[in-house]
Amino acid sequence: MKTVLLHVNRDAGQDSRLAAAVDLVRDHEGFLICLQATSWNSYVFIGDPYGASYISPEALQSVRDAENEDRQLIESRLAQEGVEWEWRRVEGSAGQALAAHATLADLVVISQPEQKDAVLPRAAPLAADLVVHIQSPSLVVPLEGKRFAPRGNAIIAWNGSAEAGHAVRLSRSLLRDAAEVHIVTVSEDKEGSSPDELAQYLARHGIEAQTRRQPAEDASISEALVAAANDLGAAYIVLGAYGHSRIRETILGGVTQEMILQSPIPMILAH
């Protein structure tokens, strides 16, 4: 995880994801890219009698002042954290900007959506939209997250799917540094490789892992995964995202969607 791409935006999750990104970069002696994207759809435009619309100079200056203030605050903090970084400012939606700049990123750091953004299906949260459009894994940080512990315990949510396998392969450098790795299965559905096969695969990469069957009982799969993570003191969960289509999960619900909206534990997602 040598190159980490951070979503910069003035929102409730900014402090938590900045802290997580710094923890990762410092632990891996990596490089942080701070990406500040401005979507003009968020601002009020003025219309003229001919149907054209534009943002007033005063409103534009206000936006730029806020962006500069955010940059100064974050760079001041980064200067004290002892990490290397660069700043990129682009115009456009956050999802499109992050996808465009994730090509050479080992990890993208984003936040769990705020409750006001979790009303579906009008618009999918950023995490849901981004994970299916990039090849890099995404670290989804809870809004109330403290610090991220790259060398803490990790759990892998395993169902044998191609998505789960992809998430594991992209997370090997993190898993190699984890204090403990636990392969957790909840669903009885078997799509491919067994947990024991995954443990053998990880062992060939120098990663020792234990398998665990987590009973769901009356809980959903997402609730069972969170319960296992709490029992095992997990610092993060590795999860293959959207085994079904994102549109289907957005409308009908699914494990990925529920975890993105509700997980109190950071997640490494890949599709």
Tab-separated table of C-alpha atoms in Angstrom:
chain	number	residue	atom	x	y	z
A	1	MET	CA	0.000	0.000	0.000
A	2	LYS	CA	2.578	2.532	-1.136
A	3	THR	CA	0.197	4.970	-2.831
A	4	VAL	CA	-2.989	5.926	-0.985
A	5	LEU	CA	-5.658	8.136	-2.555
A	6	LEU	CA	-7.734	10.151	-0.087
A	7	HIS	CA	-11.098	11.746	-0.811
A	8	VAL	CA	-10.999	15.311	0.530
A	9	ASN	CA	-14.337	16.948	1.197
A	10	ARG	CA	-15.784	19.120	3.954
A	11	ASP	CA	-18.122	16.566	5.510
A	12	ALA	CA	-18.714	14.586	8.696
A	13	GLY	CA	-16.278	11.823	7.761
A	14	GLN	CA	-13.277	13.959	6.817
A	15	ASP	CA	-11.356	13.710	10.096
A	16	SER	CA	-11.839	9.943	10.397
A	17	ARG	CA	-10.747	9.074	6.877
A	18	LEU	CA	-7.806	11.488	7.037
A	19	ALA	CA	-6.629	9.774	10.222
A	20	ALA	CA	-7.031	6.340	8.622
A	21	ALA	CA	-5.118	7.399	5.512
A	22	VAL	CA	-2.271	8.826	7.591
A	23	ASP	CA	-2.067	5.649	9.679
A	24	LEU	CA	-1.799	3.534	6.535
A	25	VAL	CA	0.748	5.733	4.791
A	26	ARG	CA	2.943	5.968	7.860
A	27	ASP	CA	2.785	2.221	8.515
A	28	HIS	CA	3.692	1.331	4.922
A	29	GLU	CA	6.120	4.224	4.410
A	30	GLY	CA	3.958	5.262	1.517
A	31	PHE	CA	2.709	8.359	-0.254
A	32	LEU	CA	-0.624	10.142	0.202
A	33	ILE	CA	-2.562	11.799	-2.612
A	34	CYS	CA	-5.204	14.220	-1.341
A	35	LEU	CA	-7.897	14.621	-3.984
A	36	GLN	CA	-10.252	17.571	-3.591
A	37	ALA	CA	-13.145	17.406	-6.068
A	38	THR	CA	-15.666	20.194	-6.555
A	39	SER	CA	-19.044	19.204	-7.952
A	40	TRP	CA	-20.891	22.313	-9.093
A	41	ASN	CA	-24.171	20.415	-8.863
A	42	SER	CA	-23.998	21.074	-5.134
A	43	TYR	CA	-24.273	24.834	-5.611
A	44	VAL	CA	-27.044	27.185	-6.647
A	45	PHE	CA	-26.820	28.619	-10.127
A	46	ILE	CA	-28.363	31.857	-11.349
A	47	GLY	CA	-30.512	31.756	-14.489
A	48	ASP	CA	-30.951	34.457	-17.094
A	49	PRO	CA	-34.002	35.161	-19.329
A	50	TYR	CA	-32.445	33.153	-22.157
A	51	GLY	CA	-32.223	29.902	-20.174
A	52	ALA	CA	-28.504	29.966	-19.441
A	53	SER	CA	-27.276	29.456	-15.883
A	54	TYR	CA	-24.092	30.298	-14.088
A	55	ILE	CA	-22.682	30.576	-10.596
A	56	SER	CA	-22.248	34.107	-9.311
A	57	PRO	CA	-18.700	35.434	-8.830
A	58	GLU	CA	-19.415	35.854	-5.116
A	59	ALA	CA	-20.556	32.232	-4.735
A	60	LEU	CA	-17.574	31.009	-6.756
A	61	GLN	CA	-15.174	32.924	-4.540
A	62	SER	CA	-16.877	31.533	-1.441
A	63	VAL	CA	-16.354	27.981	-2.741
A	64	ARG	CA	-12.710	28.651	-3.531
A	65	ASP	CA	-12.128	30.232	-0.128
A	66	ALA	CA	-13.614	27.172	1.601
A	67	GLU	CA	-11.450	24.844	-0.491
A	68	ASN	CA	-8.323	26.817	0.314
A	69	GLU	CA	-9.186	26.831	3.994
A	70	ASP	CA	-9.634	23.049	3.971
A	71	ARG	CA	-6.330	22.611	2.182
A	72	GLN	CA	-4.463	24.787	4.661
A	73	LEU	CA	-5.943	22.927	7.644
A	74	ILE	CA	-5.201	19.475	6.230
A	75	GLU	CA	-1.702	20.306	5.017
A	76	SER	CA	-0.905	21.857	8.383
A	77	ARG	CA	-1.896	18.594	10.018
A	78	LEU	CA	0.009	16.473	7.503
A	79	ALA	CA	3.148	18.520	8.100
A	80	GLN	CA	3.054	17.298	11.719
A	81	GLU	CA	2.342	13.667	10.843
A	82	GLY	CA	5.642	12.961	9.134
A	83	VAL	CA	4.208	11.613	5.873
A	84	GLU	CA	4.736	12.553	2.237
A	85	TRP	CA	1.797	13.892	0.249
A	86	GLU	CA	0.649	15.876	-2.718
A	87	TRP	CA	-2.532	17.872	-3.342
A	88	ARG	CA	-4.789	17.570	-6.379
A	89	ARG	CA	-7.833	19.759	-6.990
A	90	VAL	CA	-10.253	18.902	-9.783
A	91	GLU	CA	-13.748	19.868	-10.862
A	92	GLY	CA	-16.390	17.181	-11.178
A	93	SER	CA	-18.190	14.624	-9.074
A	94	ALA	CA	-16.233	12.869	-6.336
A	95	GLY	CA	-16.973	9.449	-7.779
A	96	GLN	CA	-15.730	10.307	-11.268
A	97	ALA	CA	-12.666	12.125	-9.945
A	98	LEU	CA	-11.654	9.313	-7.601
A	99	ALA	CA	-12.159	6.690	-10.310
A	100	ALA	CA	-10.009	8.672	-12.726
A	101	HIS	CA	-7.182	9.117	-10.216
A	102	ALA	CA	-7.334	5.590	-8.759
A	103	THR	CA	-5.554	4.015	-11.731
A	104	LEU	CA	-2.180	4.081	-9.978
A	105	ALA	CA	-3.435	4.004	-6.390
A	106	ASP	CA	-2.989	0.949	-4.181
A	107	LEU	CA	-5.922	1.970	-1.989
A	108	VAL	CA	-8.676	4.595	-2.021
A	109	VAL	CA	-9.870	5.973	1.320
A	110	ILE	CA	-13.500	7.084	1.538
A	111	SER	CA	-16.155	7.403	4.218
A	112	GLN	CA	-19.292	5.588	5.156
A	113	PRO	CA	-22.244	7.687	3.974
A	114	GLU	CA	-24.033	10.011	6.331
A	115	GLN	CA	-27.607	9.071	7.137
A	116	LYS	CA	-28.957	11.792	4.861
A	117	ASP	CA	-27.045	10.163	1.994
A	118	ALA	CA	-28.238	6.651	2.775
A	119	VAL	CA	-31.763	7.036	1.430
A	120	LEU	CA	-31.984	4.664	-1.489
A	121	PRO	CA	-32.547	4.032	-4.325
A	122	ARG	CA	-32.453	7.654	-5.540
A	123	ALA	CA	-28.670	7.761	-5.339
A	124	ALA	CA	-26.155	5.145	-4.266
A	125	PRO	CA	-23.569	6.172	-1.651
A	126	LEU	CA	-20.128	7.110	-2.955
A	127	ALA	CA	-18.626	3.863	-1.628
A	128	ALA	CA	-21.206	1.789	-3.482
A	129	ASP	CA	-20.737	3.679	-6.724
A	130	LEU	CA	-16.944	3.761	-6.595
A	131	VAL	CA	-16.149	0.155	-5.705
A	132	VAL	CA	-17.657	-1.241	-8.908
A	133	HIS	CA	-15.801	1.208	-11.155
A	134	ILE	CA	-12.185	0.875	-9.977
A	135	GLN	CA	-9.685	-1.970	-9.788
A	136	SER	CA	-8.074	-0.727	-6.569
A	137	PRO	CA	-9.520	-1.710	-3.194
A	138	SER	CA	-11.400	0.904	-1.172
A	139	LEU	CA	-11.078	1.483	2.554
A	140	VAL	CA	-14.491	2.563	3.854
A	141	VAL	CA	-14.084	4.362	7.180
A	142	PRO	CA	-16.972	4.721	9.662
A	143	LEU	CA	-17.958	8.296	10.400
A	144	GLU	CA	-17.122	7.891	14.083
A	145	GLY	CA	-13.839	6.081	13.477
A	146	LYS	CA	-10.867	6.911	15.674
A	147	ARG	CA	-7.518	5.685	14.375
A	148	PHE	CA	-6.978	2.848	11.904
A	149	ALA	CA	-4.780	-0.022	13.105
A	150	PRO	CA	-3.080	-1.567	10.044
A	151	ARG	CA	-1.359	-4.140	12.254
A	152	GLY	CA	-4.440	-5.078	14.249
A	153	ASN	CA	-6.553	-8.197	13.803
A	154	ALA	CA	-8.255	-8.692	10.440
A	155	ILE	CA	-11.174	-10.811	9.341
A	156	ILE	CA	-11.969	-11.956	5.828
A	157	ALA	CA	-15.660	-12.343	5.015
A	158	TRP	CA	-15.513	-15.473	2.870
A	159	ASN	CA	-18.128	-17.071	0.642
A	160	GLY	CA	-15.840	-18.469	-2.037
A	161	SER	CA	-16.933	-15.924	-4.647
A	162	ALA	CA	-14.740	-14.312	-7.277
A	163	GLU	CA	-15.316	-10.922	-5.616
A	164	ALA	CA	-14.150	-12.248	-2.241
A	165	GLY	CA	-11.050	-13.736	-3.846
A	166	HIS	CA	-10.260	-10.463	-5.595
A	167	ALA	CA	-10.576	-8.557	-2.322
A	168	VAL	CA	-8.165	-10.978	-0.618
A	169	ARG	CA	-5.583	-10.772	-3.394
A	170	LEU	CA	-5.632	-6.961	-3.332
A	171	SER	CA	-5.330	-6.947	0.472
A	172	ARG	CA	-2.377	-9.317	0.870
A	173	SER	CA	0.091	-6.587	1.846
A	174	LEU	CA	-2.232	-5.500	4.638
A	175	LEU	CA	-3.054	-9.037	5.753
A	176	ARG	CA	0.637	-9.903	5.906
A	177	ASP	CA	1.097	-7.268	8.632
A	178	ALA	CA	-2.044	-8.135	10.606
A	179	ALA	CA	-1.594	-9.468	14.131
A	180	GLU	CA	-4.189	-12.175	13.447
A	181	VAL	CA	-6.165	-13.142	10.360
A	182	HIS	CA	-9.493	-14.931	10.660
A	183	ILE	CA	-11.487	-16.323	7.751
A	184	VAL	CA	-15.160	-15.978	8.681
A	185	THR	CA	-17.992	-17.726	6.862
A	186	VAL	CA	-21.641	-17.132	7.639
A	187	SER	CA	-23.763	-18.231	4.703
A	188	GLU	CA	-24.252	-21.895	3.910
A	189	ASP	CA	-24.118	-21.022	0.220
A	190	LYS	CA	-20.829	-22.139	-1.337
A	191	GLU	CA	-19.859	-20.371	-4.543
A	192	GLY	CA	-16.316	-21.657	-4.974
A	193	SER	CA	-13.218	-22.237	-2.869
A	194	SER	CA	-13.626	-23.373	0.718
A	195	PRO	CA	-12.262	-21.508	3.771
A	196	ASP	CA	-9.569	-24.201	4.144
A	197	GLU	CA	-8.443	-23.614	0.561
A	198	LEU	CA	-8.201	-19.899	1.273
A	199	ALA	CA	-6.127	-20.593	4.398
A	200	GLN	CA	-3.749	-22.702	2.315
A	201	TYR	CA	-3.518	-19.952	-0.319
A	202	LEU	CA	-2.689	-17.367	2.333
A	203	ALA	CA	-0.097	-19.674	3.914
A	204	ARG	CA	1.756	-19.805	0.598
A	205	HIS	CA	2.039	-16.020	0.888
A	206	GLY	CA	3.333	-16.157	4.447
A	207	ILE	CA	-0.001	-15.310	6.068
A	208	GLU	CA	-1.282	-17.582	8.816
A	209	ALA	CA	-5.066	-17.602	9.089
A	210	GLN	CA	-7.668	-19.336	11.231
A	211	THR	CA	-11.101	-20.352	9.948
A	212	ARG	CA	-14.307	-19.638	11.810
A	213	ARG	CA	-17.924	-20.521	11.120
A	214	GLN	CA	-20.126	-17.709	12.450
A	215	PRO	CA	-23.728	-18.776	13.105
A	216	ALA	CA	-26.255	-16.283	11.824
A	217	GLU	CA	-29.197	-17.629	13.834
A	218	ASP	CA	-31.811	-14.862	13.660
A	219	ALA	CA	-29.319	-12.218	12.506
A	220	SER	CA	-28.588	-11.107	8.955
A	221	ILE	CA	-25.258	-12.000	7.364
A	222	SER	CA	-24.018	-8.432	7.833
A	223	GLU	CA	-24.976	-8.485	11.523
A	224	ALA	CA	-23.223	-11.839	11.959
A	225	LEU	CA	-20.057	-10.463	10.339
A	226	VAL	CA	-20.033	-7.454	12.635
A	227	ALA	CA	-20.597	-9.734	15.645
A	228	ALA	CA	-17.626	-11.890	14.583
A	229	ALA	CA	-15.461	-8.802	14.094
A	230	ASN	CA	-16.350	-7.588	17.584
A	231	ASP	CA	-15.675	-11.011	19.129
A	232	LEU	CA	-12.277	-11.233	17.439
A	233	GLY	CA	-11.290	-7.626	18.084
A	234	ALA	CA	-10.933	-6.967	14.362
A	235	ALA	CA	-9.442	-3.687	13.199
A	236	TYR	CA	-10.949	-4.153	9.741
A	237	ILE	CA	-12.962	-6.493	7.522
A	238	VAL	CA	-11.940	-7.603	4.023
A	239	LEU	CA	-15.085	-8.012	1.932
A	240	GLY	CA	-15.773	-8.895	-1.682
A	241	ALA	CA	-18.335	-6.347	-2.827
A	242	TYR	CA	-21.478	-6.934	-4.850
A	243	GLY	CA	-21.625	-10.594	-5.755
A	244	HIS	CA	-25.026	-9.601	-7.148
A	245	SER	CA	-25.448	-6.472	-9.243
A	246	ARG	CA	-25.173	-3.155	-7.447
A	247	ILE	CA	-28.576	-2.100	-8.793
A	248	ARG	CA	-30.181	-5.234	-7.390
A	249	GLU	CA	-28.619	-4.695	-3.964
A	250	THR	CA	-29.513	-1.009	-4.016
A	251	ILE	CA	-33.155	-1.839	-4.590
A	252	LEU	CA	-33.569	-5.127	-2.738
A	253	GLY	CA	-30.809	-4.905	-0.170
A	254	GLY	CA	-27.773	-7.132	0.271
A	255	VAL	CA	-24.728	-7.803	2.410
A	256	THR	CA	-22.507	-5.216	0.703
A	257	GLN	CA	-25.128	-2.497	0.862
A	258	GLU	CA	-25.906	-3.190	4.519
A	259	MET	CA	-22.229	-3.210	5.465
A	260	ILE	CA	-21.535	0.047	3.627
A	261	LEU	CA	-24.407	1.759	5.397
A	262	GLN	CA	-24.075	0.279	8.879
A	263	SER	CA	-20.710	-1.323	9.656
A	264	PRO	CA	-19.012	0.222	12.714
A	265	ILE	CA	-15.729	-1.354	11.620
A	266	PRO	CA	-13.512	-0.184	8.706
A	267	MET	CA	-13.810	-2.327	5.581
A	268	ILE	CA	-11.547	-3.122	2.659
A	269	LEU	CA	-13.868	-3.534	-0.332
A	270	ALA	CA	-13.147	-4.790	-3.838
A	271	HIS	CA	-15.424	-5.983	-6.608
